[in-house]
Amino acid sequence: MTWLIRLIGLVTLLLLGASCGKAAGPAEVSSDDGAPGAGTPAGAPPAQRPAGGALRIAYSDWPGWVAWEIALQKGWFKEAGVDVDFTWFEYVPSMEAYTAGKVDAVCVTNGDALVTGNGGAPSVGILVNDYSNGNDMVVARPGITRVAELKGKKVGVEVGFVGHLLLLNALRSAGLGEEDVQIVNVPTDQTPQTLRSGAVDAIVAWQPNSGQALRELPGSTAIFTSADVPGIIYDLLAVSPKSLAERRADWVKVVKVWDRVARFIKDEGNLDEAVRLMSARVGLSPEQYRPLLSGTFFLDLAGGMKRLEKGDGLASLHGSSRIVDEFNVKNNVYKAPLKVDDYIDSSLTAEALAAGQAP
């Protein structure tokens, strides 16, 4: 993924009420009707075109969202009888499009769903695509191999964003606090060169920036990753309350399609095809893209339902979102805590599960 635009993103998100995110490439439309290779597989009965127009969904460059490309290319939305229009955005513009009402749903992190909601565009997370499982990293210069060794050192991180939250968890794991390091505010897309220059002793970034930092500074080490705190970053499909109320049955169909996508990826026999389809979407070779999948824990509906159960820790989307909400208030992203549970609806996943698996 050519992900984050960071300096512009920081300003934009702060104007919205900002937090964390991932980003992508140039905007273009990739719909189930127009995607190359999309269509009803041979021998399958033709699906009726659903009434009500296409569900407009903004997606961007993160494996859990790029994975929708599998369903688009293989015609699974048509088979499910739901009309969709996926539009490809940079990450921050995808949220702006949602805020402006140009799309019905947006692929966002749980933290950014809160941010856009506080900015006047509430959403409802109906589906958990995945959680970050190592793609987000604290990368230290040569000679530093443990988080404890960051004490008194400079750490480059985009303050107020998800990397900042990851850093706090890393420090806590070593018995340190934020006051034990020198925070240097660095846009995420500038972290590799900042670490390479020697201006800081460590940086916090997500792929591809974290991987770039490791490649460009021989001997550097990932001393803490999101795999150490699974559930700190969830990636969702967040739908406008209006669209959800008007088209709930169609959104259930979308949720069912996701289950098919996630199970396809989890089947080792499909991995080569999955990587080929996903890498083509972001302009990388399959060899370049494959490692990114291991840093993303894809959730089928059964796995997602467990994460949708209410709880206080990171194993629950509710608990994780409350932690992010507290972080956002503490870091002046917005002023007052939000009603986190209003941003999550597990009933569509439950209904799709009860209906049984798609082919």
Short mmCIF file of C-alpha atoms in Angstrom, two decimals:
data_model
loop_
_atom_site.label_atom_id
_atom_site.label_comp_id
_atom_site.label_asym_id
_atom_site.label_seq_id
_atom_site.Cartn_x
_atom_site.Cartn_y
_atom_site.Cartn_z
CA MET A 1 0.00 0.00 0.00
CA THR A 2 1.15 3.42 -0.79
CA TRP A 3 -0.64 4.49 2.32
CA LEU A 4 -0.42 7.69 4.21
CA ILE A 5 -0.39 11.23 3.05
CA ARG A 6 0.43 12.39 6.54
CA LEU A 7 1.23 16.07 6.70
CA ILE A 8 -1.87 17.01 4.72
CA GLY A 9 -3.78 14.29 6.51
CA LEU A 10 -2.87 15.65 9.92
CA VAL A 11 -4.17 19.12 9.11
CA THR A 12 -7.29 17.77 7.44
CA LEU A 13 -8.16 15.36 10.19
CA LEU A 14 -7.59 17.93 12.89
CA LEU A 15 -10.05 20.16 11.08
CA LEU A 16 -12.49 17.25 11.12
CA GLY A 17 -11.63 16.50 14.69
CA ALA A 18 -8.83 14.00 13.85
CA SER A 19 -7.30 10.72 14.91
CA CYS A 20 -5.72 7.82 13.09
CA GLY A 21 -5.83 6.35 9.64
CA LYS A 22 -4.45 4.65 6.61
CA ALA A 23 -4.32 5.97 3.05
CA ALA A 24 -4.06 5.11 -0.61
CA GLY A 25 -3.73 6.04 -4.26
CA PRO A 26 -5.64 8.17 -6.78
CA ALA A 27 -9.42 8.25 -6.71
CA GLU A 28 -11.25 6.14 -9.25
CA VAL A 29 -14.37 4.03 -9.41
CA SER A 30 -14.25 0.25 -9.15
CA SER A 31 -17.81 -1.06 -9.13
CA ASP A 32 -19.14 -4.58 -9.34
CA ASP A 33 -20.60 -3.72 -12.73
CA GLY A 34 -17.44 -2.26 -14.24
CA ALA A 35 -14.57 -4.08 -12.61
CA PRO A 36 -12.40 -6.03 -15.06
CA GLY A 37 -13.18 -9.70 -14.81
CA ALA A 38 -16.31 -9.08 -12.75
CA GLY A 39 -19.54 -10.83 -13.59
CA THR A 40 -21.61 -13.89 -12.89
CA PRO A 41 -19.52 -17.08 -13.15
CA ALA A 42 -20.34 -19.48 -15.95
CA GLY A 43 -23.28 -21.71 -15.16
CA ALA A 44 -24.62 -19.48 -12.38
CA PRO A 45 -28.19 -18.14 -12.75
CA PRO A 46 -28.35 -14.45 -13.64
CA ALA A 47 -29.06 -12.26 -10.64
CA GLN A 48 -31.73 -9.59 -10.76
CA ARG A 49 -30.47 -6.04 -10.47
CA PRO A 50 -31.59 -4.85 -7.04
CA ALA A 51 -33.93 -1.90 -6.66
CA GLY A 52 -32.85 1.29 -4.90
CA GLY A 53 -29.63 2.02 -6.74
CA ALA A 54 -26.08 1.04 -5.85
CA LEU A 55 -24.76 1.19 -2.33
CA ARG A 56 -21.91 3.70 -2.52
CA ILE A 57 -18.85 2.58 -0.56
CA ALA A 58 -15.53 4.42 -0.19
CA TYR A 59 -12.48 2.19 0.27
CA SER A 60 -8.74 2.74 0.38
CA ASP A 61 -5.35 1.12 0.67
CA TRP A 62 -5.33 -1.28 3.61
CA PRO A 63 -5.34 -5.08 3.11
CA GLY A 64 -8.60 -5.53 4.98
CA TRP A 65 -10.28 -3.14 2.55
CA VAL A 66 -8.35 -3.97 -0.61
CA ALA A 67 -9.71 -7.47 -0.06
CA TRP A 68 -13.11 -6.26 -1.29
CA GLU A 69 -11.47 -6.34 -4.71
CA ILE A 70 -11.71 -10.13 -4.65
CA ALA A 71 -15.50 -9.96 -4.46
CA LEU A 72 -15.63 -7.25 -7.12
CA GLN A 73 -13.46 -9.13 -9.56
CA LYS A 74 -15.21 -12.47 -9.01
CA GLY A 75 -18.74 -11.09 -9.28
CA TRP A 76 -19.83 -12.13 -5.80
CA PHE A 77 -21.97 -9.05 -5.18
CA LYS A 78 -24.01 -9.84 -8.28
CA GLU A 79 -24.45 -13.40 -7.06
CA ALA A 80 -25.65 -12.04 -3.72
CA GLY A 81 -28.16 -9.80 -5.47
CA VAL A 82 -26.83 -6.48 -4.22
CA ASP A 83 -25.71 -3.55 -6.36
CA VAL A 84 -22.56 -1.81 -5.08
CA ASP A 85 -20.38 1.03 -6.24
CA PHE A 86 -16.94 0.92 -4.60
CA THR A 87 -14.95 4.14 -5.09
CA TRP A 88 -11.19 4.18 -4.49
CA PHE A 89 -9.85 7.12 -2.47
CA GLU A 90 -6.91 8.32 -0.50
CA TYR A 91 -7.83 7.52 3.08
CA VAL A 92 -8.50 11.03 4.38
CA PRO A 93 -10.53 12.01 1.27
CA SER A 94 -12.61 8.86 1.79
CA MET A 95 -13.67 10.21 5.16
CA GLU A 96 -14.27 13.62 3.65
CA ALA A 97 -16.50 12.03 0.99
CA TYR A 98 -18.46 10.27 3.70
CA THR A 99 -18.77 13.44 5.76
CA ALA A 100 -20.04 15.28 2.68
CA GLY A 101 -22.68 12.60 2.03
CA LYS A 102 -21.14 11.53 -1.28
CA VAL A 103 -21.03 7.88 -0.23
CA ASP A 104 -23.25 5.68 1.93
CA ALA A 105 -20.42 3.96 3.76
CA VAL A 106 -16.70 4.22 4.32
CA CYS A 107 -13.93 1.81 5.27
CA VAL A 108 -12.32 3.27 8.41
CA THR A 109 -10.53 2.39 11.60
CA ASN A 110 -12.66 2.31 14.73
CA GLY A 111 -10.88 5.43 15.97
CA ASP A 112 -11.58 7.42 12.82
CA ALA A 113 -15.24 6.41 12.88
CA LEU A 114 -15.42 8.28 16.18
CA VAL A 115 -13.59 11.25 14.73
CA THR A 116 -15.90 11.66 11.74
CA GLY A 117 -18.87 11.18 14.03
CA ASN A 118 -17.72 13.91 16.36
CA GLY A 119 -17.27 16.10 13.27
CA GLY A 120 -20.96 15.76 12.44
CA ALA A 121 -21.09 12.57 10.36
CA PRO A 122 -21.91 9.66 12.67
CA SER A 123 -21.70 6.13 11.31
CA VAL A 124 -22.50 2.60 12.40
CA GLY A 125 -19.87 -0.12 12.16
CA ILE A 126 -21.72 -3.15 10.82
CA LEU A 127 -18.73 -5.33 10.00
CA VAL A 128 -15.23 -5.90 11.39
CA ASN A 129 -12.89 -6.64 8.48
CA ASP A 130 -9.72 -7.22 10.47
CA TYR A 131 -7.37 -5.96 13.10
CA SER A 132 -3.77 -4.89 12.60
CA ASN A 133 -1.49 -7.80 13.45
CA GLY A 134 2.02 -6.44 13.03
CA ASN A 135 1.84 -3.91 10.18
CA ASP A 136 2.01 -1.06 12.71
CA MET A 137 5.48 -0.92 14.30
CA VAL A 138 7.88 0.87 16.61
CA VAL A 139 11.15 0.74 14.66
CA ALA A 140 14.41 1.58 16.46
CA ARG A 141 17.83 2.49 15.13
CA PRO A 142 20.70 -0.04 15.27
CA GLY A 143 21.78 -0.70 18.84
CA ILE A 144 18.31 -0.47 20.33
CA THR A 145 16.62 -3.85 20.57
CA ARG A 146 14.15 -3.44 23.44
CA VAL A 147 11.47 -0.88 24.30
CA ALA A 148 13.12 -0.28 27.69
CA GLU A 149 16.15 1.13 25.86
CA LEU A 150 14.04 4.02 24.55
CA LYS A 151 14.22 5.75 27.94
CA GLY A 152 15.56 9.26 27.41
CA LYS A 153 15.59 8.78 23.62
CA LYS A 154 13.82 10.68 20.82
CA VAL A 155 10.87 8.96 19.19
CA GLY A 156 9.33 10.25 15.97
CA VAL A 157 5.57 9.73 15.82
CA GLU A 158 2.55 11.52 14.44
CA VAL A 159 1.09 12.94 17.63
CA GLY A 160 -2.58 12.24 18.18
CA PHE A 161 -2.72 9.46 15.61
CA VAL A 162 -2.86 5.71 16.03
CA GLY A 163 0.93 5.39 16.10
CA HIS A 164 0.96 7.59 19.19
CA LEU A 165 -1.47 5.20 20.89
CA LEU A 166 0.69 2.24 19.85
CA LEU A 167 3.76 3.96 21.33
CA LEU A 168 2.01 4.50 24.67
CA ASN A 169 1.21 0.79 24.83
CA ALA A 170 4.80 -0.08 23.93
CA LEU A 171 6.17 2.14 26.69
CA ARG A 172 3.69 0.74 29.20
CA SER A 173 4.86 -2.79 28.36
CA ALA A 174 8.36 -1.80 29.51
CA GLY A 175 7.22 0.05 32.62
CA LEU A 176 7.76 3.44 30.99
CA GLY A 177 5.52 6.42 30.41
CA GLU A 178 5.34 9.13 27.80
CA GLU A 179 7.42 11.39 30.05
CA ASP A 180 10.32 8.92 29.78
CA VAL A 181 10.95 9.66 26.09
CA GLN A 182 11.24 12.76 23.94
CA ILE A 183 8.32 12.84 21.50
CA VAL A 184 9.08 14.39 18.11
CA ASN A 185 6.00 15.05 15.97
CA VAL A 186 6.74 13.49 12.56
CA PRO A 187 4.19 12.85 9.77
CA THR A 188 4.00 9.10 9.25
CA ASP A 189 5.09 9.21 5.61
CA GLN A 190 8.27 11.05 6.71
CA THR A 191 9.25 8.60 9.43
CA PRO A 192 11.61 6.42 7.31
CA GLN A 193 13.83 9.32 6.27
CA THR A 194 13.67 10.82 9.76
CA LEU A 195 14.99 7.61 11.31
CA ARG A 196 17.60 7.22 8.59
CA SER A 197 18.86 10.77 9.16
CA GLY A 198 19.58 10.11 12.82
CA ALA A 199 17.25 12.89 13.96
CA VAL A 200 15.41 10.39 16.17
CA ASP A 201 16.25 7.09 17.81
CA ALA A 202 13.01 5.37 16.86
CA ILE A 203 9.86 5.96 14.85
CA VAL A 204 6.31 4.67 14.87
CA ALA A 205 4.67 3.87 11.53
CA TRP A 206 2.57 1.34 9.66
CA GLN A 207 3.21 -0.44 6.39
CA PRO A 208 4.57 0.47 3.94
CA ASN A 209 6.37 3.19 5.94
CA SER A 210 7.45 0.84 8.72
CA GLY A 211 8.84 -1.65 6.21
CA GLN A 212 10.57 1.15 4.33
CA ALA A 213 12.24 2.32 7.54
CA LEU A 214 13.56 -1.17 8.18
CA ARG A 215 14.87 -1.51 4.63
CA GLU A 216 16.53 1.90 4.47
CA LEU A 217 18.40 1.66 7.76
CA PRO A 218 20.32 -1.63 7.96
CA GLY A 219 20.37 -2.97 11.49
CA SER A 220 17.18 -1.22 12.54
CA THR A 221 14.69 -3.35 14.48
CA ALA A 222 10.93 -3.54 15.01
CA ILE A 223 10.90 -3.61 18.81
CA PHE A 224 7.12 -3.49 19.25
CA THR A 225 4.23 -4.04 16.83
CA SER A 226 0.46 -4.16 16.77
CA ALA A 227 0.79 -7.94 17.04
CA ASP A 228 1.84 -7.30 20.66
CA VAL A 229 -1.49 -5.57 21.34
CA PRO A 230 -4.02 -7.30 19.05
CA GLY A 231 -7.21 -5.29 18.84
CA ILE A 232 -5.70 -1.86 19.32
CA ILE A 233 -6.62 -1.04 15.70
CA TYR A 234 -9.79 -2.49 14.16
CA ASP A 235 -10.80 -1.86 10.55
CA LEU A 236 -14.49 -1.54 9.80
CA LEU A 237 -17.20 -0.99 7.26
CA ALA A 238 -19.06 2.02 8.68
CA VAL A 239 -22.47 2.89 7.23
CA SER A 240 -24.56 6.04 7.51
CA PRO A 241 -27.54 5.59 9.86
CA LYS A 242 -29.88 6.78 7.09
CA SER A 243 -28.67 4.23 4.54
CA LEU A 244 -28.68 1.49 7.16
CA ALA A 245 -32.28 2.24 8.07
CA GLU A 246 -33.42 2.39 4.42
CA ARG A 247 -31.38 -0.50 2.97
CA ARG A 248 -30.68 -2.83 5.88
CA ALA A 249 -31.44 -6.00 3.90
CA ASP A 250 -28.94 -4.99 1.23
CA TRP A 251 -26.28 -4.24 3.82
CA VAL A 252 -26.80 -7.73 5.28
CA LYS A 253 -26.00 -9.08 1.80
CA VAL A 254 -22.78 -7.04 1.75
CA VAL A 255 -21.85 -8.50 5.14
CA LYS A 256 -22.46 -12.01 3.77
CA VAL A 257 -20.17 -11.28 0.81
CA TRP A 258 -17.42 -10.25 3.21
CA ASP A 259 -17.62 -13.63 4.93
CA ARG A 260 -16.97 -15.24 1.55
CA VAL A 261 -13.98 -12.93 0.97
CA ALA A 262 -12.43 -13.59 4.38
CA ARG A 263 -12.84 -17.37 4.07
CA PHE A 264 -11.34 -17.24 0.57
CA ILE A 265 -8.23 -15.45 1.88
CA LYS A 266 -7.88 -17.80 4.84
CA ASP A 267 -7.81 -20.84 2.53
CA GLU A 268 -4.13 -21.42 1.72
CA GLY A 269 -5.13 -22.86 -1.64
CA ASN A 270 -6.51 -19.47 -2.68
CA LEU A 271 -3.65 -17.34 -1.40
CA ASP A 272 -1.86 -16.87 -4.73
CA GLU A 273 -5.05 -15.71 -6.43
CA ALA A 274 -5.98 -13.45 -3.52
CA VAL A 275 -2.56 -11.81 -3.53
CA ARG A 276 -2.67 -11.37 -7.30
CA LEU A 277 -6.05 -9.62 -7.24
CA MET A 278 -5.22 -7.43 -4.25
CA SER A 279 -1.73 -6.43 -5.36
CA ALA A 280 -3.05 -5.38 -8.78
CA ARG A 281 -5.46 -2.99 -7.09
CA VAL A 282 -2.60 -1.07 -5.41
CA GLY A 283 0.00 -1.35 -8.17
CA LEU A 284 2.41 -3.72 -6.40
CA SER A 285 3.76 -7.08 -7.48
CA PRO A 286 2.35 -10.15 -5.71
CA GLU A 287 5.79 -10.68 -4.15
CA GLN A 288 5.77 -7.16 -2.71
CA TYR A 289 2.22 -7.45 -1.43
CA ARG A 290 2.23 -10.91 0.13
CA PRO A 291 4.07 -9.90 3.36
CA LEU A 292 1.41 -7.28 4.09
CA LEU A 293 -1.23 -9.97 4.53
CA SER A 294 0.59 -11.54 7.47
CA GLY A 295 0.39 -8.23 9.33
CA THR A 296 -3.40 -8.18 8.94
CA PHE A 297 -5.63 -10.56 10.89
CA PHE A 298 -8.64 -11.08 8.63
CA LEU A 299 -11.91 -11.82 10.38
CA ASP A 300 -14.67 -13.90 8.89
CA LEU A 301 -18.14 -13.37 10.36
CA ALA A 302 -17.66 -15.92 13.12
CA GLY A 303 -14.43 -14.25 14.20
CA GLY A 304 -15.91 -10.79 13.78
CA MET A 305 -18.91 -11.68 15.92
CA LYS A 306 -16.63 -12.51 18.83
CA ARG A 307 -15.00 -9.09 18.50
CA LEU A 308 -18.43 -7.42 18.37
CA GLU A 309 -19.38 -8.74 21.79
CA LYS A 310 -19.37 -6.06 24.46
CA GLY A 311 -16.31 -6.06 26.69
CA ASP A 312 -13.76 -3.78 28.31
CA GLY A 313 -10.48 -4.93 26.73
CA LEU A 314 -8.90 -4.88 23.29
CA ALA A 315 -10.48 -8.22 22.40
CA SER A 316 -13.78 -6.36 22.06
CA LEU A 317 -14.44 -3.69 19.45
CA HIS A 318 -16.45 -1.87 22.12
CA GLY A 319 -13.59 -1.97 24.61
CA SER A 320 -10.99 -0.99 22.02
CA SER A 321 -13.12 1.92 20.84
CA ARG A 322 -13.57 3.19 24.40
CA ILE A 323 -9.79 3.14 24.82
CA VAL A 324 -9.38 5.13 21.58
CA ASP A 325 -12.12 7.52 22.69
CA GLU A 326 -10.25 8.20 25.94
CA PHE A 327 -7.03 8.71 23.97
CA ASN A 328 -8.76 11.16 21.59
CA VAL A 329 -10.14 13.24 24.47
CA LYS A 330 -6.82 13.24 26.33
CA ASN A 331 -4.99 14.41 23.20
CA ASN A 332 -7.57 17.10 22.35
CA VAL A 333 -8.72 15.41 19.16
CA TYR A 334 -12.18 16.22 20.46
CA LYS A 335 -13.36 17.56 23.80
CA ALA A 336 -15.90 15.19 25.29
CA PRO A 337 -16.25 11.39 25.33
CA LEU A 338 -18.62 9.88 22.78
CA LYS A 339 -21.26 7.19 23.18
CA VAL A 340 -19.09 4.50 21.63
CA ASP A 341 -21.76 1.80 21.61
CA ASP A 342 -23.89 3.93 19.27
CA TYR A 343 -21.19 3.44 16.61
CA ILE A 344 -21.44 -0.36 16.58
CA ASP A 345 -24.23 -2.68 15.42
CA SER A 346 -23.59 -6.42 15.64
CA SER A 347 -27.07 -7.43 14.47
CA LEU A 348 -26.22 -7.58 10.76
CA THR A 349 -23.29 -9.90 11.35
CA ALA A 350 -25.49 -12.03 13.61
CA GLU A 351 -28.22 -12.20 10.96
CA ALA A 352 -25.77 -13.10 8.22
CA LEU A 353 -24.28 -15.85 10.39
CA ALA A 354 -27.69 -17.27 11.15
CA ALA A 355 -28.43 -17.45 7.41
CA GLY A 356 -25.44 -19.72 6.85
CA GLN A 357 -22.37 -19.41 4.66
CA ALA A 358 -22.42 -18.27 1.06
CA PRO A 359 -20.93 -20.72 -1.51
#
